[in-house]
Short mmCIF file of C-alpha atoms and ligand atoms in Angstrom, two decimals:
data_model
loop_
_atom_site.label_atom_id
_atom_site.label_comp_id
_atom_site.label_asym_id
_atom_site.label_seq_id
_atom_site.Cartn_x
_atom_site.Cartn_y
_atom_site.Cartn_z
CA UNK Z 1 -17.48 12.40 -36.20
CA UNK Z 2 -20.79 11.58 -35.42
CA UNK Z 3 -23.85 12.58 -36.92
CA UNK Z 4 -26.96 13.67 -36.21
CA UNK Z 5 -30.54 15.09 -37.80
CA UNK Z 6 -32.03 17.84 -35.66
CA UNK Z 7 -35.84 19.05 -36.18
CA UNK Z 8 -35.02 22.21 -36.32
CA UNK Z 9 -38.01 25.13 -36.40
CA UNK Z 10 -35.48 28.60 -35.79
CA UNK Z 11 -36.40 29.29 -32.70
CA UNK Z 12 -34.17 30.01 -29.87
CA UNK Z 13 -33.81 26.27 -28.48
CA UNK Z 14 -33.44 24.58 -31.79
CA UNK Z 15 -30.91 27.17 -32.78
CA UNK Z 16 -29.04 26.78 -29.13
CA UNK Z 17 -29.29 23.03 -29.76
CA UNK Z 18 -27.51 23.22 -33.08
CA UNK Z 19 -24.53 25.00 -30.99
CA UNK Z 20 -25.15 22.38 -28.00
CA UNK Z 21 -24.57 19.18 -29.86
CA UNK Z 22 -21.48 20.45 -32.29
CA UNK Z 23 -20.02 21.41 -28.91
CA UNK Z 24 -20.41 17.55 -27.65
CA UNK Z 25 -18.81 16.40 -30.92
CA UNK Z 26 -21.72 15.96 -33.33
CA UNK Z 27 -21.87 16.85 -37.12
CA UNK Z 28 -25.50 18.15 -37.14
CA UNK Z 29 -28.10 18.38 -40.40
CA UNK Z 30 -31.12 20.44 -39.40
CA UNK Z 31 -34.34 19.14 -40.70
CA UNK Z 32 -37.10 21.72 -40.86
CA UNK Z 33 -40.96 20.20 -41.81
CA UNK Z 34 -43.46 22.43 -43.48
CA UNK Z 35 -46.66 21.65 -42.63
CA UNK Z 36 -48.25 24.72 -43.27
CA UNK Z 37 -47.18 27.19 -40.00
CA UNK Z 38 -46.57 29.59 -42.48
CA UNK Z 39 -42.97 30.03 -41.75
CA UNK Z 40 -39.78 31.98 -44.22
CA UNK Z 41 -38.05 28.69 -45.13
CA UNK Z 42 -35.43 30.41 -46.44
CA UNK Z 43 -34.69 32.92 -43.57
CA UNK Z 44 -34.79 29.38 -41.18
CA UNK Z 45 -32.40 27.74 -43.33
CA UNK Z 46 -29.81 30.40 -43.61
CA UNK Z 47 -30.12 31.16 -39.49
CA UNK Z 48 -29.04 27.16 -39.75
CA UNK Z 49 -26.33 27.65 -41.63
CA UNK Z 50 -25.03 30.40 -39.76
CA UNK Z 51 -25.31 28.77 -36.44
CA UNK Z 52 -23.39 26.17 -37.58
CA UNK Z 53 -25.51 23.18 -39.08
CA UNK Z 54 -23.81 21.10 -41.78
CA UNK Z 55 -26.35 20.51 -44.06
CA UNK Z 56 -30.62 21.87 -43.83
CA UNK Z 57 -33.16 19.81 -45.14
CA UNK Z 58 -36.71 21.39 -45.65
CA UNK Z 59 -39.27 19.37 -46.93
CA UNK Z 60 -42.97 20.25 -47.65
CA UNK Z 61 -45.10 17.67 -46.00
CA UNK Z 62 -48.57 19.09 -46.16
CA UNK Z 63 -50.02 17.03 -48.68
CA UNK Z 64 -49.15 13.83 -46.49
CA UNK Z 65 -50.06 15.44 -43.55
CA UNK Z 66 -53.22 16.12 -44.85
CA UNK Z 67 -54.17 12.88 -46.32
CA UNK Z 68 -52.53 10.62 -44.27
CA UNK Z 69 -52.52 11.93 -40.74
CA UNK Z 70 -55.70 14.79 -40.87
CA UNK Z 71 -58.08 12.96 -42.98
CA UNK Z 72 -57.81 9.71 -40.83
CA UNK Z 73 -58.31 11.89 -37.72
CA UNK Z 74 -61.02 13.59 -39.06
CA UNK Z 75 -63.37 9.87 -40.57
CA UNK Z 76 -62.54 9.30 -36.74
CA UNK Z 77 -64.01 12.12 -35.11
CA UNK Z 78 -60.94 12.31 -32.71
CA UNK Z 79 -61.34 14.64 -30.21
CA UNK Z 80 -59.26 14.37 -27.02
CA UNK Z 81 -60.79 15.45 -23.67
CA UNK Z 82 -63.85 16.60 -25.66
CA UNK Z 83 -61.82 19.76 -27.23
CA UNK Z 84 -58.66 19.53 -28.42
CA UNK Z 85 -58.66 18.65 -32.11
CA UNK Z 86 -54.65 17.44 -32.32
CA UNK Z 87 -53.28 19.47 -34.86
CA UNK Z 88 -49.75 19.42 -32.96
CA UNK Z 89 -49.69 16.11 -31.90
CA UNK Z 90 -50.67 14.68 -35.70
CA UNK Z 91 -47.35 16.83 -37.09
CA UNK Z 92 -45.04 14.72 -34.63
CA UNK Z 93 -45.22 10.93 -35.65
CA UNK Z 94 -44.91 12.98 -39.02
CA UNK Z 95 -41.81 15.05 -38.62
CA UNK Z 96 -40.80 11.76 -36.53
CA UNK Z 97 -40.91 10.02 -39.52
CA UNK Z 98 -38.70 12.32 -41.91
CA UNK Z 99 -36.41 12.57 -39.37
CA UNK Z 100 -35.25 8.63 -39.05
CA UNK Z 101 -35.39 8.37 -43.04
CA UNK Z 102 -32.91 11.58 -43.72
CA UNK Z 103 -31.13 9.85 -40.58
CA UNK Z 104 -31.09 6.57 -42.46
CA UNK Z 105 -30.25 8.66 -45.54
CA UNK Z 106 -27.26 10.61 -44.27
CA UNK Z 107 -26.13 7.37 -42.34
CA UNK Z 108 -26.19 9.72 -38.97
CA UNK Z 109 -26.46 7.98 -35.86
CA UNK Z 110 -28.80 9.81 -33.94
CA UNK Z 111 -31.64 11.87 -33.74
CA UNK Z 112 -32.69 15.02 -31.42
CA UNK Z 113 -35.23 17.37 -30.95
CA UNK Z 114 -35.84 20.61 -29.27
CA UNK Z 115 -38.92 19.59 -27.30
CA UNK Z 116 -38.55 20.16 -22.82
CA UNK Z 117 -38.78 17.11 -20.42
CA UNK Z 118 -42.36 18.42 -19.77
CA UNK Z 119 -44.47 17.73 -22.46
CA UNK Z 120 -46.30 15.30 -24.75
CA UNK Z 121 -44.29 15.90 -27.81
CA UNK Z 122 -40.91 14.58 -26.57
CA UNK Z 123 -42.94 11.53 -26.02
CA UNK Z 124 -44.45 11.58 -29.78
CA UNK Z 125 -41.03 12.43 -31.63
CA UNK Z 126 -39.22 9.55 -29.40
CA UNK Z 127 -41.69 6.74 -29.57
CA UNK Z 128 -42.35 7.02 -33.30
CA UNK Z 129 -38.19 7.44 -33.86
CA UNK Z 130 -38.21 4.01 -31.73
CA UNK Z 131 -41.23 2.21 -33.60
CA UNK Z 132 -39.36 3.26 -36.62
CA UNK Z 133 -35.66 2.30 -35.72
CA UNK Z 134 -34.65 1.43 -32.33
CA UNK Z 135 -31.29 1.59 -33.23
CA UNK Z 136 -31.09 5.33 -33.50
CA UNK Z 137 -29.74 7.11 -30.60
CA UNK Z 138 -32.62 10.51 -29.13
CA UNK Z 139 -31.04 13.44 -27.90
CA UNK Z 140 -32.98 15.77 -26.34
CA UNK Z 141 -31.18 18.78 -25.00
CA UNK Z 142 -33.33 20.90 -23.43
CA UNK Z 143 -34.11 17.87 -21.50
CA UNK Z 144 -30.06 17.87 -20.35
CA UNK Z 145 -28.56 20.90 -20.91
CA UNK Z 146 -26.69 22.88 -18.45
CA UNK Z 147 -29.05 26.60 -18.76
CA UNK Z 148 -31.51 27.11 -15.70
CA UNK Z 149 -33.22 30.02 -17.45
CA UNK Z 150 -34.22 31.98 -20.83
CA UNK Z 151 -32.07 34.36 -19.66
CA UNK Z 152 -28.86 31.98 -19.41
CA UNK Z 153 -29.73 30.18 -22.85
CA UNK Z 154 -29.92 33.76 -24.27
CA UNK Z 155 -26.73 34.38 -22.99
CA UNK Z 156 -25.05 31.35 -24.27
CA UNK Z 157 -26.48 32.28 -27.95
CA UNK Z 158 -24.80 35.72 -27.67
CA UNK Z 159 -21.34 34.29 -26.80
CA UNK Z 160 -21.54 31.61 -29.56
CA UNK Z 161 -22.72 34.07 -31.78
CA UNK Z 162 -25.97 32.06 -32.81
CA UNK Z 163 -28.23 34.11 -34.57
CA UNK Z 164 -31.60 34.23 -32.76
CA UNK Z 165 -34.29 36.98 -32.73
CA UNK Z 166 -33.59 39.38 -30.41
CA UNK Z 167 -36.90 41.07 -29.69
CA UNK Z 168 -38.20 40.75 -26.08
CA UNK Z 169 -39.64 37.44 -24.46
CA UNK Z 170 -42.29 36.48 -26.75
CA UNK Z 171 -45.32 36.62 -24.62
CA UNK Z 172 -46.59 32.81 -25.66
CA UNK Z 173 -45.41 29.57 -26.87
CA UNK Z 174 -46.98 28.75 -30.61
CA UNK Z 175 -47.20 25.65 -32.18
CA UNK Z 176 -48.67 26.23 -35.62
CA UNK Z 177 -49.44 24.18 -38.62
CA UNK Z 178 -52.41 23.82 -41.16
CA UNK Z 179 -55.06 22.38 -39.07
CA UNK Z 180 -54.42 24.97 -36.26
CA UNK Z 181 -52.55 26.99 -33.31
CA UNK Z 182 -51.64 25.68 -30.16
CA UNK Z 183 -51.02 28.27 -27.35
CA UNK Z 184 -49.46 28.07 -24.17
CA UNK Z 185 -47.82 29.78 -21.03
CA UNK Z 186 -46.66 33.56 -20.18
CA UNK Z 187 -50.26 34.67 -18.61
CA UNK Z 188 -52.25 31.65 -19.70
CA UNK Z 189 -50.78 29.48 -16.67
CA UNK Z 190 -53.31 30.90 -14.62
CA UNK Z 191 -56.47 29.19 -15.52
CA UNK Z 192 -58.76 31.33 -13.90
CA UNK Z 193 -57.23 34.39 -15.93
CA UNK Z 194 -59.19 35.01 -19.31
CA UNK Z 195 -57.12 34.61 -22.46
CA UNK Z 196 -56.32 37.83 -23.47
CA UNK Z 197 -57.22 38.95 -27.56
CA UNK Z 198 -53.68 39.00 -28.18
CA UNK Z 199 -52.83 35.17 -27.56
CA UNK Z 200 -55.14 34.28 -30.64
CA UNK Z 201 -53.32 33.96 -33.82
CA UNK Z 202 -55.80 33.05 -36.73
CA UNK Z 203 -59.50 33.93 -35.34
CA UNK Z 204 -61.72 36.95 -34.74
CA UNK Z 205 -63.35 37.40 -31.78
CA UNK Z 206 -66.91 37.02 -31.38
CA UNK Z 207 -67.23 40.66 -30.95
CA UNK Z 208 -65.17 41.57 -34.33
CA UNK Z 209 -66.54 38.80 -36.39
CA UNK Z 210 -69.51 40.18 -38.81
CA UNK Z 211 -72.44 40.65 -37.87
CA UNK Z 212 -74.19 38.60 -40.47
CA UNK Z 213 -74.06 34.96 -40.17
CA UNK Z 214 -72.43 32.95 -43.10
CA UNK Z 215 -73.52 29.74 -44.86
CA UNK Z 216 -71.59 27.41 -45.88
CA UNK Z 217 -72.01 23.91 -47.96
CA UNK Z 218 -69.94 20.82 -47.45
CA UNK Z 219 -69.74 18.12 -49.61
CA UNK Z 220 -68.13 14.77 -48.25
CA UNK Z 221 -66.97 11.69 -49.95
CA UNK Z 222 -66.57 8.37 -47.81
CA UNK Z 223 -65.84 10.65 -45.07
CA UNK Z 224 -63.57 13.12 -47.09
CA UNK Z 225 -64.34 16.89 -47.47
CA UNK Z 226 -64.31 17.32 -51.37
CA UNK Z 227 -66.08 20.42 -52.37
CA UNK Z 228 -67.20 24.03 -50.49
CA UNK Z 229 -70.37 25.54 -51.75
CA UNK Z 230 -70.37 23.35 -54.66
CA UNK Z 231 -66.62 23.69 -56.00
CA UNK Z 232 -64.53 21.46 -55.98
CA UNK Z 233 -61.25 21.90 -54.75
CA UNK Z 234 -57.53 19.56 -53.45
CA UNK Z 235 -57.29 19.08 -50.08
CA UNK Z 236 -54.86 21.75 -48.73
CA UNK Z 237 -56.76 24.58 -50.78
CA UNK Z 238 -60.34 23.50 -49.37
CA UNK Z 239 -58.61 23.26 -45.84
CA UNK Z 240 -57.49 26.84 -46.25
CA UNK Z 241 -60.97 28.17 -47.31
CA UNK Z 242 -62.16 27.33 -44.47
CA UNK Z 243 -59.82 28.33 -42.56
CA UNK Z 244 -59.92 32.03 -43.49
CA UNK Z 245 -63.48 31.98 -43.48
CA UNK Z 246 -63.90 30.39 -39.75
CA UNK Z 247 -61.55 32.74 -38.52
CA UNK Z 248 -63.52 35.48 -39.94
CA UNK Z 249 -66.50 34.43 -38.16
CA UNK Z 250 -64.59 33.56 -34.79
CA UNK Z 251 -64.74 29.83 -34.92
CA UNK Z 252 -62.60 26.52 -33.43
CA UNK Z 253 -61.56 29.10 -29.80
CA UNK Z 254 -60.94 26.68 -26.85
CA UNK Z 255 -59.70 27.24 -23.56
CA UNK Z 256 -58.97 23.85 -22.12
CA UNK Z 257 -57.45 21.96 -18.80
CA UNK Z 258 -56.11 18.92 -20.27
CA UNK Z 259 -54.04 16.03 -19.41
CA UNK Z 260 -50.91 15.54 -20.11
CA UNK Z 261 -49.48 12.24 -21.00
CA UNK Z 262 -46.62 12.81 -18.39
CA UNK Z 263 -48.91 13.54 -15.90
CA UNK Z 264 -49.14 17.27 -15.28
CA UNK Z 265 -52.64 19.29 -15.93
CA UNK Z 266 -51.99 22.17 -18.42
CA UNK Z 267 -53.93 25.09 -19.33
CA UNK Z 268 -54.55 25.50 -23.26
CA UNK Z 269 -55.84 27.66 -25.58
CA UNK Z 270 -56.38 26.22 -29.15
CA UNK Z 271 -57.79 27.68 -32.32
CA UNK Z 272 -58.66 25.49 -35.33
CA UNK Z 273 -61.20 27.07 -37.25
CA UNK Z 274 -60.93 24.83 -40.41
CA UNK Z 275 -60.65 21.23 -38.06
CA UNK Z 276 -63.70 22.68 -35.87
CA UNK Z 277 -65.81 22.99 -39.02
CA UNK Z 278 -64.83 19.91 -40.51
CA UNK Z 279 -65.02 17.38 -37.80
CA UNK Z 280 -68.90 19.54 -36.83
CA UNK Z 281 -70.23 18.84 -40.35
CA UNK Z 282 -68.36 15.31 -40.76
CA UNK Z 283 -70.14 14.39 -37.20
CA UNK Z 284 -73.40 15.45 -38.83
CA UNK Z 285 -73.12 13.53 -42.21
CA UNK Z 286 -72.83 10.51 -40.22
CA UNK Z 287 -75.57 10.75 -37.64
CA UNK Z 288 -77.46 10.67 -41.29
CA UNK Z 289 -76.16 8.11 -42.90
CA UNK Z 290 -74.59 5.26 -39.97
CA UNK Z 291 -76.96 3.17 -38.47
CA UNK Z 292 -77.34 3.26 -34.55
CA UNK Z 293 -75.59 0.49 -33.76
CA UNK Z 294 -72.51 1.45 -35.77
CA UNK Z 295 -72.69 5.21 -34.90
CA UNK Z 296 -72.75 4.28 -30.97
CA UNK Z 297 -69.92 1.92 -31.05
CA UNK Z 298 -67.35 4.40 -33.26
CA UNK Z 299 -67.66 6.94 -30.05
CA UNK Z 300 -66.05 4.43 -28.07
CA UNK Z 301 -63.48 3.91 -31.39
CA UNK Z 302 -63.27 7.68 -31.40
CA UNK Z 303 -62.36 8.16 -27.79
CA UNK Z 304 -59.39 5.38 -28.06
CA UNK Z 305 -57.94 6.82 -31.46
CA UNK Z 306 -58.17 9.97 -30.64
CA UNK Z 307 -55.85 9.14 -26.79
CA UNK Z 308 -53.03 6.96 -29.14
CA UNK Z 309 -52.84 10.26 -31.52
CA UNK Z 310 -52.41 12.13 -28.14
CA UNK Z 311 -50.10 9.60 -27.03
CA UNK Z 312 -47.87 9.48 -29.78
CA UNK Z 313 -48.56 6.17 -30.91
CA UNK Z 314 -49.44 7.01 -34.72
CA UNK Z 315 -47.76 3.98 -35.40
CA UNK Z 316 -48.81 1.16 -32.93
CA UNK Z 317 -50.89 -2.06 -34.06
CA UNK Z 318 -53.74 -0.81 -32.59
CA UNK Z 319 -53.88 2.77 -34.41
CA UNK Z 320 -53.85 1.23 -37.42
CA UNK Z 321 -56.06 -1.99 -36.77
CA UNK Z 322 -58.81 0.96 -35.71
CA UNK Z 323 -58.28 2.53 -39.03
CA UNK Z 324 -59.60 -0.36 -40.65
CA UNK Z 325 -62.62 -0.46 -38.67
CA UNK Z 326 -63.18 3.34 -39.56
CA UNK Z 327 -62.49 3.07 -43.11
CA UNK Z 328 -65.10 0.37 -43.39
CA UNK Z 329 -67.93 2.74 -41.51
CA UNK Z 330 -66.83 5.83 -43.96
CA UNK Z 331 -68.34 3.95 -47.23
CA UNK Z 332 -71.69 5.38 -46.97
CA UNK Z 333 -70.60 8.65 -45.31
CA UNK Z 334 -71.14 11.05 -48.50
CA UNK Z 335 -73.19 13.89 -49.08
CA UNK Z 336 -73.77 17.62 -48.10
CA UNK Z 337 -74.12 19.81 -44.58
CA UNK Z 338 -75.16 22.85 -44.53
CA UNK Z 339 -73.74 25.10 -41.88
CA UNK Z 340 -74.25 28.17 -40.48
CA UNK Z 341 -70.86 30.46 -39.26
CA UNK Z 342 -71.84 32.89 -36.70
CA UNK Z 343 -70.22 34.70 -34.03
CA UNK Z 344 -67.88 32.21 -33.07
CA UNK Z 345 -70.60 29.31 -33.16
CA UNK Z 346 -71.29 26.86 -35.91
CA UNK Z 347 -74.43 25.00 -36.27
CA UNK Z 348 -75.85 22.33 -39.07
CA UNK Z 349 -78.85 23.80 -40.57
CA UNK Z 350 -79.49 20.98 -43.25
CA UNK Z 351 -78.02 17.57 -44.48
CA UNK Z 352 -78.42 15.32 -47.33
CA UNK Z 353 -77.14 12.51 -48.75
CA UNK Z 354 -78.05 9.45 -51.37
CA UNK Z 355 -77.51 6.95 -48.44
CA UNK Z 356 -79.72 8.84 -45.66
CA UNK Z 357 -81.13 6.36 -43.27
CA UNK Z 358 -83.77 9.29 -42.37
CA UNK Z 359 -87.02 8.00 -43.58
CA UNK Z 360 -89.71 11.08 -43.72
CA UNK Z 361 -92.50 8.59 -44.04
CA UNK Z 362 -91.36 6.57 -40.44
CA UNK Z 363 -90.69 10.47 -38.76
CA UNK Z 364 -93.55 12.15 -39.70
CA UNK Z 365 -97.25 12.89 -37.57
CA UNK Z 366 -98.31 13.97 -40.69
CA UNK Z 367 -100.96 12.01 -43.16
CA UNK Z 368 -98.34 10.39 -44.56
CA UNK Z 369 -97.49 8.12 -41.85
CA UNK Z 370 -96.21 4.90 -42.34
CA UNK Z 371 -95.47 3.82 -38.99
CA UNK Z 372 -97.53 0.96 -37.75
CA UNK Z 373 -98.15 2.38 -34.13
CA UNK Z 374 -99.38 -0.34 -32.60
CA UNK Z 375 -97.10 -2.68 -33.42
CA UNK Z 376 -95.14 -0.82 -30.73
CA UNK Z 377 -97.15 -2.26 -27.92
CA UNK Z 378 -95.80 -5.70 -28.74
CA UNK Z 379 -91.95 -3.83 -28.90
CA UNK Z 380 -91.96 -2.68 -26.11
CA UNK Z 381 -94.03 -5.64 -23.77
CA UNK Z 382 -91.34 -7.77 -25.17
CA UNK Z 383 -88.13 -5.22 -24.86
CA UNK Z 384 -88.74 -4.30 -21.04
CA UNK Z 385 -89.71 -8.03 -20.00
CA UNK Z 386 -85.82 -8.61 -18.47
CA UNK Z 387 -86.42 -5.50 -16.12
CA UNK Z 388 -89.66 -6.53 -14.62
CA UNK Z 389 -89.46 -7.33 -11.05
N1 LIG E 1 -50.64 20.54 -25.45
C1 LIG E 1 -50.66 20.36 -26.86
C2 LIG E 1 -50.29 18.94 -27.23
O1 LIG E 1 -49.79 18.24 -26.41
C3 LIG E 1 -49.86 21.37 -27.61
C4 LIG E 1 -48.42 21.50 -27.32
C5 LIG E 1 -47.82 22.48 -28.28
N2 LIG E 1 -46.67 23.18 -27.91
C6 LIG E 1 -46.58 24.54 -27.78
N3 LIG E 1 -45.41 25.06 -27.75
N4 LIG E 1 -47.60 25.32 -27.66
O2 LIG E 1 -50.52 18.51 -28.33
#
């Protein structure tokens, strides 16, 4: 019999998939990632069992999500399309990963995944499963199976007896994990429709967030968030301090058109109150401490990186040649922002650092000017002479 590992998350596809491959002739081990959605394990591993899986496999990947996906994002300021802070597409290559090695582990054949034809993260599971081993066989089938509707695939899971929620249509499509909530279809598919209250998951809105603005210190180091108003604290518990505390004050809403890598525009709603004040205050640490030259060029770096996390190429050559070049600008990025958590809006109200490039006594119209003024004439004579006609 052949085998295969299934990332399996409970819902109703996954658990129809489970049914889908044993009835093609595949053993199948589920493998379910934690990476902080806040899921019952337990309940998602029994409903596994039940519906027919050999063998579950849960593993808690936070930390390395965290340090080794997050953290690299976040000394890259990756933003894609100017809003969407990838918190689903850095779990992929992730999951991706875990998946080929309990493949490799339980000698299994193949691979599959729950994702639709549609989307990006088909792309990200099967392109890091391929980097990885191109040996290993990709099912995906939602992609192939034989249900036109919900309703049908509803009806299959009755007659097989799968065990599957059976509350009404969930209104959205969630994909959750530490760094935040990505939300899509039902109502949303309208872009010109405003997301209503109830499609947010973590955040307050503006109008229920306090009315007193909050302040908040963070100190980095090389370009990685250490301490919160002065305390230290391990990655995954600082993460979720600011978490709770952005969603109390509304922040890390977005409402975005964005482009998919298969080619279809998509309306989105994100919330990633933690990643929004993180990659605000890391953005201001550096316009402190990297010189212009460096600062201007890493946009460009930030853009790229930020399209092959999108992409799904976590693991290509280039991805990781950039990292290098990021690392290297991150040595002098360490010190504190102070931010200000209002309303849904964050802004820096003060920065610091021992390797500040600010120089007071260059800035200033005060007495203390050191700024040799006219030595600007010269400058400037000399830096406009290639445009003169
Ligand atoms: N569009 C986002 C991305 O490509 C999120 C997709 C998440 N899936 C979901 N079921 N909401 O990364």
């Amino acid at each position: 019999m052949k085998k295969v590992v299934l990332a399996y998350s409970g819902g109703l596809d996954t658990s129809c998939a489970v049914q889908w491959l044993k009835d093609k002739g595949y053993e199948v081990i589920c493998f379910i990632a934690d990476l902080g959605q806040g899921e019952d394990f337990e309940k998602i591993e029994k409903r596994a069992l039940i519906g027919g899986a050999s063998k579950v496999y849960i593993k808690d990947l936070r930390k390395e999500f965290v340090e080794d996906f997050i953290f690299p994002s976040l000394k890259a300021n990756a933003i894609y399309e100017g809003k969407y802070l990838l918190a689903t597409a850095l779990g992929r290559p992730l999951i991706a990963k875990y998946l080929v090695e309990v493949a490799h582990k339980e000698k299994a054949s193949s691979v599959a995944h729950g994702c639709t034809g549609k989307g990006n993260d088909q792309v990200r599971f099967e392109v890091t499963a391929q980097i990885l081993d191109p040996k290993l066989e990709i099912i995906a089938p939602v992609r192939v199976w034989e249900f036109k509707s919900r309703e049908e695939e509803i009806e299959y899971a009755i007659k097989k007896k799968i065990p599957i929620d059976v509350t009404k249509k969930k209104p959205y499509s969630l994909d959750k994990n530490l760094w935040g909530v990505s939300i899509e279809s039902g109502i949303l598919e309208d872009p010109w429709i405003e997301p209503p209250e109830d499609c947010y998951q973590w955040t307050n809105s503006s109008e229920d967030a306090p009315s007193r603005p909050a302040y908040v210190e963070i100190e980095f180091d090389k370009g990685i968030p250490k301490k919160v108003n002065g305390k230290g604290y391990d990655a995954l518990k600082l993460i979720d301090i600011l978490c709770n505390l952005g969603s109390t004050h509304g922040i890390g809403r977005s409402d975005m058109i964005e482009n998919r890598l298969v080619g279809i525009k998509s309306r989105e709603i994100y919330e990633a109150p933690a990643a929004t004040i993180l990659h605000y205050a890391h953005r201001e640490l550096e316009a402190l401490v990297l010189d212009r030259e460096t600062a201007h060029y890493k946009e460009g770096v930030s853009l790229k990186y930020a399209e092959l996390i999108y992409y799904g190429l976590w693991y290509s050559k280039l991805r990781i040649a950039l990292d290098k070049f990021i690392e290297e600008t991150q040595r002098n990025v360490s010190g504190t922002v102070r931010l200000r958590l209002y309303k849904g809006s964050c802004s820096v109200v003060g920065r610091k650092s021992p390797h500040s490039l600010y120089r007071e006594e260059l800035a200033t119209y005060s007495a203390k000017d050191k700024f040799d003024q006219k030595l600007s004439e010269g400058f400037i004579r000399i830096f406009g002479m290639p445009f003169q006609k």
